[in-house]
Coordinates of C-alpha atoms and ligand atoms in Angstrom, one line a residue:
X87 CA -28.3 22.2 -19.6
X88 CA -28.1 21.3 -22.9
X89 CA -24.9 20.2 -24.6
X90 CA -23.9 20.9 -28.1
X91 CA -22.1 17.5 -28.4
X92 CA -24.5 15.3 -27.6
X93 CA -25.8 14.6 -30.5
X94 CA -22.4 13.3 -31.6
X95 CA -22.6 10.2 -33.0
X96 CA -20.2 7.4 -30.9
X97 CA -17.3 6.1 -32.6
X98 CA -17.0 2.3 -32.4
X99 CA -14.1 2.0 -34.7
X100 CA -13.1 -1.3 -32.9
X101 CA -15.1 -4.4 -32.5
X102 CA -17.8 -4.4 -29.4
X103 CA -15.5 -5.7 -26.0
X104 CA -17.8 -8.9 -26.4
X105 CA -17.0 -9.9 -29.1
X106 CA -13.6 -11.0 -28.5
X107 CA -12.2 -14.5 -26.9
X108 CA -9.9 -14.9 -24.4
X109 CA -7.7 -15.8 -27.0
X110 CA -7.5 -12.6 -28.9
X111 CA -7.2 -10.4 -25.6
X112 CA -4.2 -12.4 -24.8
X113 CA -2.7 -12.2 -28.1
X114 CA -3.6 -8.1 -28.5
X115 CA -1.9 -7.8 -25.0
X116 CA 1.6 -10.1 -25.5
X117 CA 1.8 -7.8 -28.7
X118 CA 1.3 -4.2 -27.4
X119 CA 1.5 -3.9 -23.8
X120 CA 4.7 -4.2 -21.2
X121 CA 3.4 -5.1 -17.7
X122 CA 5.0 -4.1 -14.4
X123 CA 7.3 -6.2 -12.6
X124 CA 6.8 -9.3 -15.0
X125 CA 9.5 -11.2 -17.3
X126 CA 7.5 -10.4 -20.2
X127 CA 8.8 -13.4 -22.3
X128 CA 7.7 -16.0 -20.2
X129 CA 4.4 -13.9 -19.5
X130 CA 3.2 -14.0 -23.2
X131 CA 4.2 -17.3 -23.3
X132 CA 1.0 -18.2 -20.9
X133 CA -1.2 -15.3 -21.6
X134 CA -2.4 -13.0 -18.7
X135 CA -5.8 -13.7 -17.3
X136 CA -8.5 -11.2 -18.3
X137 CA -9.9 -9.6 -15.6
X138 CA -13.4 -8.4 -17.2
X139 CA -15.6 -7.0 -14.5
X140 CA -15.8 -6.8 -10.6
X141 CA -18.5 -6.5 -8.0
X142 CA -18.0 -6.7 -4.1
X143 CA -15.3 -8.7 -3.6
X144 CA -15.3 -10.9 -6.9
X145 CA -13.8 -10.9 -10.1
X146 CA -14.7 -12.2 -12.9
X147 CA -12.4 -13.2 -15.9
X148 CA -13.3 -13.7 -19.4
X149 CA -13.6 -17.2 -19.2
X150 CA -16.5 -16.2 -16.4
X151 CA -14.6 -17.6 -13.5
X152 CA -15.6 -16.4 -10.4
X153 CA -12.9 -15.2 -8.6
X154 CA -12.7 -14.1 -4.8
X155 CA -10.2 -11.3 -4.7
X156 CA -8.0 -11.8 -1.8
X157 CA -6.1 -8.9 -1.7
X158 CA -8.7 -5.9 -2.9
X159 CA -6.5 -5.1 -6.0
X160 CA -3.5 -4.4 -4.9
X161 CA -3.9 -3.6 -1.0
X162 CA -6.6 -0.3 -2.5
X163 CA -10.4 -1.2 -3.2
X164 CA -11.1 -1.2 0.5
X165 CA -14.9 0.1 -0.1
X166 CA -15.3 -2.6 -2.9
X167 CA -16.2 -2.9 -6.1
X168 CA -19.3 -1.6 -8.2
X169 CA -19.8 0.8 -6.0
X170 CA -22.1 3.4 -7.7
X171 CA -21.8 6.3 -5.2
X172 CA -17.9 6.6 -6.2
X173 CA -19.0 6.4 -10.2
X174 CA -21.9 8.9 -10.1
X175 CA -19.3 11.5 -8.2
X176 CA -16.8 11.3 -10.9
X177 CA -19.2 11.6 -13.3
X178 CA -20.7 14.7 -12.0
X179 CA -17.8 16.4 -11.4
X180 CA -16.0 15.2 -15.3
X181 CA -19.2 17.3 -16.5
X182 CA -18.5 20.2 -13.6
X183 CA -14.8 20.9 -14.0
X184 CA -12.9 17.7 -15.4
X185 CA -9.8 19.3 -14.7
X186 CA -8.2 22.3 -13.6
X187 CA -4.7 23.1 -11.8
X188 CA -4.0 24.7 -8.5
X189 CA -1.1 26.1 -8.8
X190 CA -0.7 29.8 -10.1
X191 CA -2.9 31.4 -7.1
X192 CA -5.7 29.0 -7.9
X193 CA -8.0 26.3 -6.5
X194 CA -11.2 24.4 -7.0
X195 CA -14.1 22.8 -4.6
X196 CA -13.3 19.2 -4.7
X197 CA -9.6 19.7 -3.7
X198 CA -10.5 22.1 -0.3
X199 CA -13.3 19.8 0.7
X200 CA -11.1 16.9 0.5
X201 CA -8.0 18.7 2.4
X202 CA -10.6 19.4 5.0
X203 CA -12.5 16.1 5.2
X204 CA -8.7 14.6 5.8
X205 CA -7.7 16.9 8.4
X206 CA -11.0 15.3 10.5
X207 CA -9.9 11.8 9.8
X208 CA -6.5 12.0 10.1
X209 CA -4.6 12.4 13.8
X210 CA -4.7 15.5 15.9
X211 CA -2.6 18.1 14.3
X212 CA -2.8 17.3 10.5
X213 CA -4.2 19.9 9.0
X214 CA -2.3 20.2 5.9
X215 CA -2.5 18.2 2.7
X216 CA 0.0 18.3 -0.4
X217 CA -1.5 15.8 -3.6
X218 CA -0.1 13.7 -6.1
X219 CA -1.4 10.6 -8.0
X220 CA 0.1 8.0 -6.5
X221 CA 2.3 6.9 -3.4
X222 CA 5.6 6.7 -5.6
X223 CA 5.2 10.6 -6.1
X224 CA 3.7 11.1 -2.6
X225 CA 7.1 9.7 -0.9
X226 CA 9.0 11.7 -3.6
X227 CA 7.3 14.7 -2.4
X228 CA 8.3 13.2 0.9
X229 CA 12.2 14.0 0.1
X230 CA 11.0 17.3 -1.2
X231 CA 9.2 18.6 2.0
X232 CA 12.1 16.8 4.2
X233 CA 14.7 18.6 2.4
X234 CA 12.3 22.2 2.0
X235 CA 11.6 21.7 5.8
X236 CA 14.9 21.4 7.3
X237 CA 16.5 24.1 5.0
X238 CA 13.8 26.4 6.0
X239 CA 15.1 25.5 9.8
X240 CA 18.6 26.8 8.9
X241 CA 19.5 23.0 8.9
X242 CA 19.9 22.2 5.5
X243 CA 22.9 19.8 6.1
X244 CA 19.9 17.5 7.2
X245 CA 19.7 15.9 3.6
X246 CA 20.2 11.9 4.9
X247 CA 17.2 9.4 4.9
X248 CA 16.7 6.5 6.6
X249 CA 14.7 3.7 5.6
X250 CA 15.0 0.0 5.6
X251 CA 15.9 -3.4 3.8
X252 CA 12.9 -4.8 2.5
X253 CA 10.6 -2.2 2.6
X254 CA 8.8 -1.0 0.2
X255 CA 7.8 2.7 -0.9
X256 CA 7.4 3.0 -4.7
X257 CA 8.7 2.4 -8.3
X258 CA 10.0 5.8 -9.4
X259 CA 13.8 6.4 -9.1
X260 CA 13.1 8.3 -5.8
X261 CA 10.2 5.6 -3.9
X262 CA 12.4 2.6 -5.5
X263 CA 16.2 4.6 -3.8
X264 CA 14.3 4.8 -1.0
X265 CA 12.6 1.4 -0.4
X266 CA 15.1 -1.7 0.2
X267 CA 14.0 -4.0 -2.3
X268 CA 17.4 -5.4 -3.3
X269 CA 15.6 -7.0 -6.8
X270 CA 14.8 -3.4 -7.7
X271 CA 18.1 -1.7 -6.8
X272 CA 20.2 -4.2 -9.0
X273 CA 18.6 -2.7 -12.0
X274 CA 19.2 0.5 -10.9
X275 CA 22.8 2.2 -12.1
X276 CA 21.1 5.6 -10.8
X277 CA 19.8 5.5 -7.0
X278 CA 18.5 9.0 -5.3
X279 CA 21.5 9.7 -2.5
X280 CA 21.8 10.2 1.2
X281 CA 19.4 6.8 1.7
X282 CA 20.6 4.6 4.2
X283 CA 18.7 1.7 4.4
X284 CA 18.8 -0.3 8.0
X285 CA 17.9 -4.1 8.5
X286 CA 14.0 -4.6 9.0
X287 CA 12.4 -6.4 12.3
X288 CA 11.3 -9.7 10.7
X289 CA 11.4 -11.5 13.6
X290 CA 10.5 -14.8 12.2
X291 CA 13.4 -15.2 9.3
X292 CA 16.1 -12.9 11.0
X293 CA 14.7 -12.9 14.6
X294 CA 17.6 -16.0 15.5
X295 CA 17.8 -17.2 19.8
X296 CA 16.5 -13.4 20.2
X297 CA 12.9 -13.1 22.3
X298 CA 10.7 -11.0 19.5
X299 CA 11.0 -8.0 22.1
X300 CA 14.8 -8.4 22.4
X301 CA 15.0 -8.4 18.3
X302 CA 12.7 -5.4 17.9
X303 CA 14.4 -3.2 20.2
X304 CA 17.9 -4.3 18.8
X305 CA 16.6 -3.7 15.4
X306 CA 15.5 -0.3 16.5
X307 CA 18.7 0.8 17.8
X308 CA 20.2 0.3 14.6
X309 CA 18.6 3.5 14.3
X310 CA 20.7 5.3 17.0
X311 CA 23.9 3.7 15.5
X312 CA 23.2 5.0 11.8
X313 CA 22.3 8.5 13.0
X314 CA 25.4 8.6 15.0
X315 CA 27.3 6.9 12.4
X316 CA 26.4 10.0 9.6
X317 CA 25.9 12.9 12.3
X318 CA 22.5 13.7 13.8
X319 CA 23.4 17.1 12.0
X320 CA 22.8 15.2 8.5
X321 CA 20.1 13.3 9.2
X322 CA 16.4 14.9 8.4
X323 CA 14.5 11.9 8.7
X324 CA 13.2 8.1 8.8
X325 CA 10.9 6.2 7.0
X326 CA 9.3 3.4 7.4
X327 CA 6.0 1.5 6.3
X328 CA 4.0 0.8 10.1
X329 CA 4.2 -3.1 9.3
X330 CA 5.5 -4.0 5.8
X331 CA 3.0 -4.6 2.8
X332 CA 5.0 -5.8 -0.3
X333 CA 7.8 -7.0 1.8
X334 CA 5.5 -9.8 3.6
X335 CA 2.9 -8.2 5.8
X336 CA 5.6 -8.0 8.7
X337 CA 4.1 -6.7 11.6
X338 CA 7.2 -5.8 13.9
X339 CA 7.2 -6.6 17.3
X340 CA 5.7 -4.4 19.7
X341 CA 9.4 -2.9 20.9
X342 CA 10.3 -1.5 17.7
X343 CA 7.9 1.4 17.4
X344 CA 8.2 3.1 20.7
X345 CA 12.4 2.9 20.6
X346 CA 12.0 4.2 16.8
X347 CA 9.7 7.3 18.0
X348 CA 12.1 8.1 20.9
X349 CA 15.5 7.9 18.6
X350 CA 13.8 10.3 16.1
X351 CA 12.5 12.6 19.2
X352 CA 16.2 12.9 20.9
X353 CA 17.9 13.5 17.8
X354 CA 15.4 15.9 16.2
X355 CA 14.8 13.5 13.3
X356 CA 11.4 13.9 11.4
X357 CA 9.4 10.6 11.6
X358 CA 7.5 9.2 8.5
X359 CA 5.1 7.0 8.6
X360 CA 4.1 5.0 4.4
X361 CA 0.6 4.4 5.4
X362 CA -0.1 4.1 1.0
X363 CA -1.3 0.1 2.4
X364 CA -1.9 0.9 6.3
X365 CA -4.4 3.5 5.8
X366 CA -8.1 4.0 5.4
X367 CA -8.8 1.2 7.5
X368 CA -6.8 -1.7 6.7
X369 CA -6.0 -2.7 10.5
X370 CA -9.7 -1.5 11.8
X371 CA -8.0 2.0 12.8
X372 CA -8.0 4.7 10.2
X373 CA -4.4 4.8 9.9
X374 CA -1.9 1.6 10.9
X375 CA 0.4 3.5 12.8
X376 CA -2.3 4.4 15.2
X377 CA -3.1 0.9 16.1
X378 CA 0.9 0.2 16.5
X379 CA 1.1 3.5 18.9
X380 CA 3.4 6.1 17.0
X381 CA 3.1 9.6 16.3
X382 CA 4.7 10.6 12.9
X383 CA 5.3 13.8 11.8
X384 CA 4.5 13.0 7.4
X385 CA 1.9 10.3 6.9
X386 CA 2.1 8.9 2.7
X387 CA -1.3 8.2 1.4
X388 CA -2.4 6.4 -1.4
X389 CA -4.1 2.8 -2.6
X390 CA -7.2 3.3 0.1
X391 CA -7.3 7.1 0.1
X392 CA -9.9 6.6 -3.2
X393 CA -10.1 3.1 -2.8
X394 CA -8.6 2.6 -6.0
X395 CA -11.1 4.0 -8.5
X396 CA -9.2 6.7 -9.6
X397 CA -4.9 7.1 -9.1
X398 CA -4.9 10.2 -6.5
X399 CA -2.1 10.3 -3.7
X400 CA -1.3 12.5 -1.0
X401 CA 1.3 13.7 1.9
X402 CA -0.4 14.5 5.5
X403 CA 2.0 17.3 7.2
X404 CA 2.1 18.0 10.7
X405 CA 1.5 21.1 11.9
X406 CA 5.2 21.8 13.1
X407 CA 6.3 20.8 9.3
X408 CA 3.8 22.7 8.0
X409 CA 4.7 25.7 9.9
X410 CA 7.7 25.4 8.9
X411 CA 7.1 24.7 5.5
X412 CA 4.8 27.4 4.7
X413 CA 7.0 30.0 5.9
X414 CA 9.9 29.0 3.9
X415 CA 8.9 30.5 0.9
X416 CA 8.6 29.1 -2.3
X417 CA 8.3 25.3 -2.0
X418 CA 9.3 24.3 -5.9
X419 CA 7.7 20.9 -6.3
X420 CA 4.1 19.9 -8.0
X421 CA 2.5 18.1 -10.7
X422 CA 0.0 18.8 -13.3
X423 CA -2.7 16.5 -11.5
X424 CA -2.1 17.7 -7.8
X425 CA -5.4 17.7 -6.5
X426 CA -6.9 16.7 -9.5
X427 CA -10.6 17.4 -9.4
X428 CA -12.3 14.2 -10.3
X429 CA -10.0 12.2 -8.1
X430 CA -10.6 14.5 -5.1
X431 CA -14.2 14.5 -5.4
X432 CA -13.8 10.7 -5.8
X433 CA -11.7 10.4 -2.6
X434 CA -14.3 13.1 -0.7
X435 CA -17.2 10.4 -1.2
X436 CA -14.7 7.5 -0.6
X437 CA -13.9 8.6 2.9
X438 CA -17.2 9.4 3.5
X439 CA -18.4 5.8 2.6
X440 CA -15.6 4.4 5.2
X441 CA -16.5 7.0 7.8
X442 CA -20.6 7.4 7.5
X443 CA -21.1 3.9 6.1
X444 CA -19.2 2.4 9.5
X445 CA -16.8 0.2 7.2
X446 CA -13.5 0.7 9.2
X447 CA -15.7 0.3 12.6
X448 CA -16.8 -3.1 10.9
X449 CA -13.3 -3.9 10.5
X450 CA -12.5 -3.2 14.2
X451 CA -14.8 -4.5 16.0
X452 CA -16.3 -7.4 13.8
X453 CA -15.1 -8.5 10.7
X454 CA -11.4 -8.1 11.4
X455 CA -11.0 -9.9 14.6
X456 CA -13.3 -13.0 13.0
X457 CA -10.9 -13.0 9.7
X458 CA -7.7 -13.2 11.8
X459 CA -9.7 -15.8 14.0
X460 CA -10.8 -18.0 11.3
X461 CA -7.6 -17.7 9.4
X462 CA -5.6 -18.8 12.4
X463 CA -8.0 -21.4 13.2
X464 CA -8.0 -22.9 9.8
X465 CA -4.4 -23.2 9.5
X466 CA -3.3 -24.2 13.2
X467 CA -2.7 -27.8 12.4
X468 CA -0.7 -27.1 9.3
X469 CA 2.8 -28.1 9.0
X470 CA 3.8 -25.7 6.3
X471 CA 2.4 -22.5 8.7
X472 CA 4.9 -21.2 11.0
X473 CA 3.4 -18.2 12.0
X474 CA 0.5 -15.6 10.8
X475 CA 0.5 -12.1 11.3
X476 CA -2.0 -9.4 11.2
X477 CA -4.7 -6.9 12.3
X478 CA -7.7 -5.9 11.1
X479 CA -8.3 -7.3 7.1
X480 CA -4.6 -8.0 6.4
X481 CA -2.7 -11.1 7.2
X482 CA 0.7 -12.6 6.8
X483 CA 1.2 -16.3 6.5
X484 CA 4.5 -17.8 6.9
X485 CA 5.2 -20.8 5.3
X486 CA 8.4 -22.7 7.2
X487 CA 9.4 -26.4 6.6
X488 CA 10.1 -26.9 10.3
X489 CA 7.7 -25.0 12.7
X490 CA 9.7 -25.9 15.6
X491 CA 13.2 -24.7 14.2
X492 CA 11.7 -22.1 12.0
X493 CA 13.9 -23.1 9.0
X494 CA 12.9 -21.7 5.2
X495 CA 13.0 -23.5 2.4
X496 CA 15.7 -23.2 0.1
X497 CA 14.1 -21.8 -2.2
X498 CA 11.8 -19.1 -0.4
X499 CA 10.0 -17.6 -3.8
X500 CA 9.8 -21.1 -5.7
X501 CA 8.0 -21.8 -2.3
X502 CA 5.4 -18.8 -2.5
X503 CA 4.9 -19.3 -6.2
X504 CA 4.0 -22.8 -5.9
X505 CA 1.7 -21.8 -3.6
X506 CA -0.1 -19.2 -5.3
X507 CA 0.0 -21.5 -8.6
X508 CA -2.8 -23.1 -6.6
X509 CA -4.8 -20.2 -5.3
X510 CA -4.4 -19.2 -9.3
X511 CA -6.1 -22.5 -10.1
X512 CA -8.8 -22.4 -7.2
X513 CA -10.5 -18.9 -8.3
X514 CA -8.4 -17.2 -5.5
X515 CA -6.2 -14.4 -5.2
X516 CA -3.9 -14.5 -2.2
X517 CA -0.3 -13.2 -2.9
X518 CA 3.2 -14.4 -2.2
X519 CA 5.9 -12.6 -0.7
X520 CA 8.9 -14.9 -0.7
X521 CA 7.5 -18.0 1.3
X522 CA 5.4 -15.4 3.3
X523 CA 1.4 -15.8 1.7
X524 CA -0.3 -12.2 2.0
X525 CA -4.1 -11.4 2.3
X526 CA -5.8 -8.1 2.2
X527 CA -9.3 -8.3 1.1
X528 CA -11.7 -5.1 0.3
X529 CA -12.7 -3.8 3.9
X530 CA -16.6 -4.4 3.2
X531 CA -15.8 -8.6 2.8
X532 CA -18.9 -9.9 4.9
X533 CA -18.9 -13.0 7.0
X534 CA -19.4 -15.7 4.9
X535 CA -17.4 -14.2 2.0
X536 CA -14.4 -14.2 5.0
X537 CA -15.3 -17.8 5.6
X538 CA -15.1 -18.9 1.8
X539 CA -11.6 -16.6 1.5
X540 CA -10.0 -18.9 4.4
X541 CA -11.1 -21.6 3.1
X542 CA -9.8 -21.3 -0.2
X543 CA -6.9 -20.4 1.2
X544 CA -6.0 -23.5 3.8
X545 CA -7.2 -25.6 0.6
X546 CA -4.3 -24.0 -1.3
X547 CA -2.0 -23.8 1.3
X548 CA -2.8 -27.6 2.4
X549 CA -2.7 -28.3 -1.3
X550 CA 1.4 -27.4 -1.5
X551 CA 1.6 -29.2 1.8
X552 CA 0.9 -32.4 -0.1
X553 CA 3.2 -31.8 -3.0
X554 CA 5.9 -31.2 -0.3
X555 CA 4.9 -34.9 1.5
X556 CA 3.9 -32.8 4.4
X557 CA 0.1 -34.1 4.9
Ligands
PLP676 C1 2.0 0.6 -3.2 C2 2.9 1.3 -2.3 C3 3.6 2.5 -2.6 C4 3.6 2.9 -4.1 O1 2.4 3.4 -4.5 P1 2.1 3.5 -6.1 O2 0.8 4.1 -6.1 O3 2.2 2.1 -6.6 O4 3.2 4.4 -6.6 C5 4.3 3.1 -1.7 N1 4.4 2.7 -0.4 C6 3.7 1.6 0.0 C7 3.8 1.2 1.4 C8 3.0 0.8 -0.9 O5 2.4 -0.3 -0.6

């Protein structure tokens, strides 16, 4: 097919990308562009690092360091990067139908095949799919089903959430209200209501004389007291991330879940599960609440669902929620790009690539139990390493300046910063959390590549050891 605009000539009203130093990117950026979640003073005072190009699991800046990415973007490019398959779809379906809308009685190819490619790798009795572009606006449409759902049951007193302290589920007024980051809520005058945040099971900072199991079920039951406390009558549903990303890669212990499932069941409470970092393969299952053994009723999908090559989120419903849902007429909620075609046909050959190419089967039975392996094994003899955490390709490492007492430093994000000043230095990206150091590398990381991540990291680690007068 021929196109009339081909013959357009480009317009390079700017210089060639080449052309420019380091130097000038820095300077155009600290003049024009506001970053999220940075103190932009002090930012612009360094200069960000240039991130150029990408290719597997490497980064490279515009001073050409190579740089092993540690944490696949953030928590997303779990197929990698460069990966051709992904662009040629995109661009295919830019020249199809860049972009049309589906609502007004209307649909399009990429959005159905992608609803039903999730309803065969998601859990038994997901069938249903509502899209967004990102997993902010996926547990804000969250609220919106929660609230449409029980009000459709005659129940529409069932308006409170409840979430916990140090989770995290998004940056808009609604996934910030309902996350627990205390940094974010103190610059927030306006909060969404009926959020009640309970304490999170983080054994190893709040876990005191208390076995793990003991702690996880006690932090669990906070759960009963809440919903008792506000009425089960008034309470529609709990949310909760299956181990905590941001908040320090906090796998809870193996009590929590189960208790959580039944307190939801016995006071008809829906159960969601924030899978935006957990799923499409993160912990070697497709979905992290399946490898922790819990059945929600709302999974949140995000990050991995396109691997990060284009922004596309979504909401899994249930069939009971759905049934519910799409008999309760109107359901007012929905965004220009819900469903939008070249991010769904962009996610339809992502989730192929995991599912055909054998990548989250990888993760299960080879690559993930040799990273948590090697990772433990390289830091065992540390003293700055109280504990690490983890399944599959992600990993929480706990820094402690007593292993035996488990005492923090006093300064718990000084610590984690220091640290990842190193990694920062060393070509490395591993991030901090408090004193907790996080890894999450793309899910197609081979072997060797793991080897050369947990090296790096011990170095770094080892490294703020000796400015400690640990080692
Ligand atoms: C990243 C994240 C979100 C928010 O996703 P955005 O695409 O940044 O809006 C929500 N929940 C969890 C668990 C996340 O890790």
């Amino acid at each position: 097919m021929s196109n009339p605009f081909e013959t357009r000539p480009a317009i390079h009203a700017e210089a060639p990308r080449a052309a420019r130093t380091t130097q000038q990117w820095q300077q155009m950026d600290a003049a024009h562009h506001v970053h999220p979640f940075s103190d932009m003073a002090a930012l612009n005072k360094i200069g960000s690092r240039v991130i150029a190009k990408a290719s597997g699991v490497y980064l490279y800046d515009t001073e050409n360091n190579k740089i092993i990415d540690g944490m696949a973007g953030l928590w997303c490019v779990n197929v990698g990067y460069g990966r051709k398959e992904l662009a040629d779809v995109a661009y295919k379906q830019m020249l199809e139908l860049p972009y049309y809308n589906t609502f007004f009685k209307t649909t399009h190819p990429p959005v159905i095949e992608l609803s039903q490619l999730l309803s065969e790798v998601t859990p038994e009795g997901f069938n249903h799919f509502f899209y967004c572009n990102s997993g902010s606006e996926g547990n804000d449409t969250v609220i919106r089903i929660v609230h449409k759902f029980w009000e459709g049951q005659g129940k529409a007193g069932k308006k409170w959430i409840i979430s916990r302290k140090n989770g995290y589920h998004g940056s808009t007024i609604a996934g910030a209200s309902l996350g627990g980051m205390g940094y974010m809520h103190e610059q927030m005058p306006s909060r969404v209501e009926h959020i009640a945040h309970l304490n999170q099971p983080y054994w190893y900072a709040e876990g005191g004389d208390q076995t793990p199991e003991a702690f996880g079920l006690a932090r669990a039951q906070e759960l009963e007291a809440k919903i008792l406390e506000l009425g089960a009558e008034n309470v529609g549903a709990f949310i909760g991330e299956p181990f905590q990303g941001a908040g320090g890669v906090i796998f809870p212990p193996s009590t929590y879940w189960p208790e959580i499932q039944r307190i939801c069941r016995k006071y008809d409470i829906l159960l969601v599960a924030d899978e935006v970092i957990g799923g499409f393969g993160r912990t070697g299952e497709w979905f992290a609440h399946q490898y922790l053994g819990f059945e929600p009723d709302l999974i949140t999908m995000a990050k991995g669902l396109s691997s990060g090559y284009v922004p596309i989120g979504a909401v899994g419903i249930k069939q009971r929620v759905a049934d519910g849902l799409l008999a309760a007429g109107d359901f007012n909620h929905g965004l220009t790009y819900s469903g939008h075609p070249v991010a769904a046909a962009v996610a339809v050959a992502n989730i192929k690539l995991l599912r055909e190419g054998g990548i989250i089967e990888q993760v299960k039975n080879d690559t993930g139990p040799y990273f948590q392996k090697t990772l433990r094994e390289a830091l065992a003899d540390s003293p700055l390493v109280g504990e690490i955490q983890g399944a599959g390709l992600v990993a929480g490492i706990q820094l402690t300046m007593d292993k035996a007492t488990r005492k923090r430093a006093d300064d718990v994000w000084g610590l984690g910063n220091h640290c990842r000043d190193h990694c920062f230095r060393n070509n490395l990206i591993m991030r901090a959390t408090a004193d907790r150091m996080l890894l999450s590398p793309p899910l197609v990381i081979s072997k060797p590549e793991i080897d050369e991540l947990v090296s790096k990291a011990a170095h770094c680690i080892g490294l703020t050891a000796k400015d400690l007068g640990m080692a």
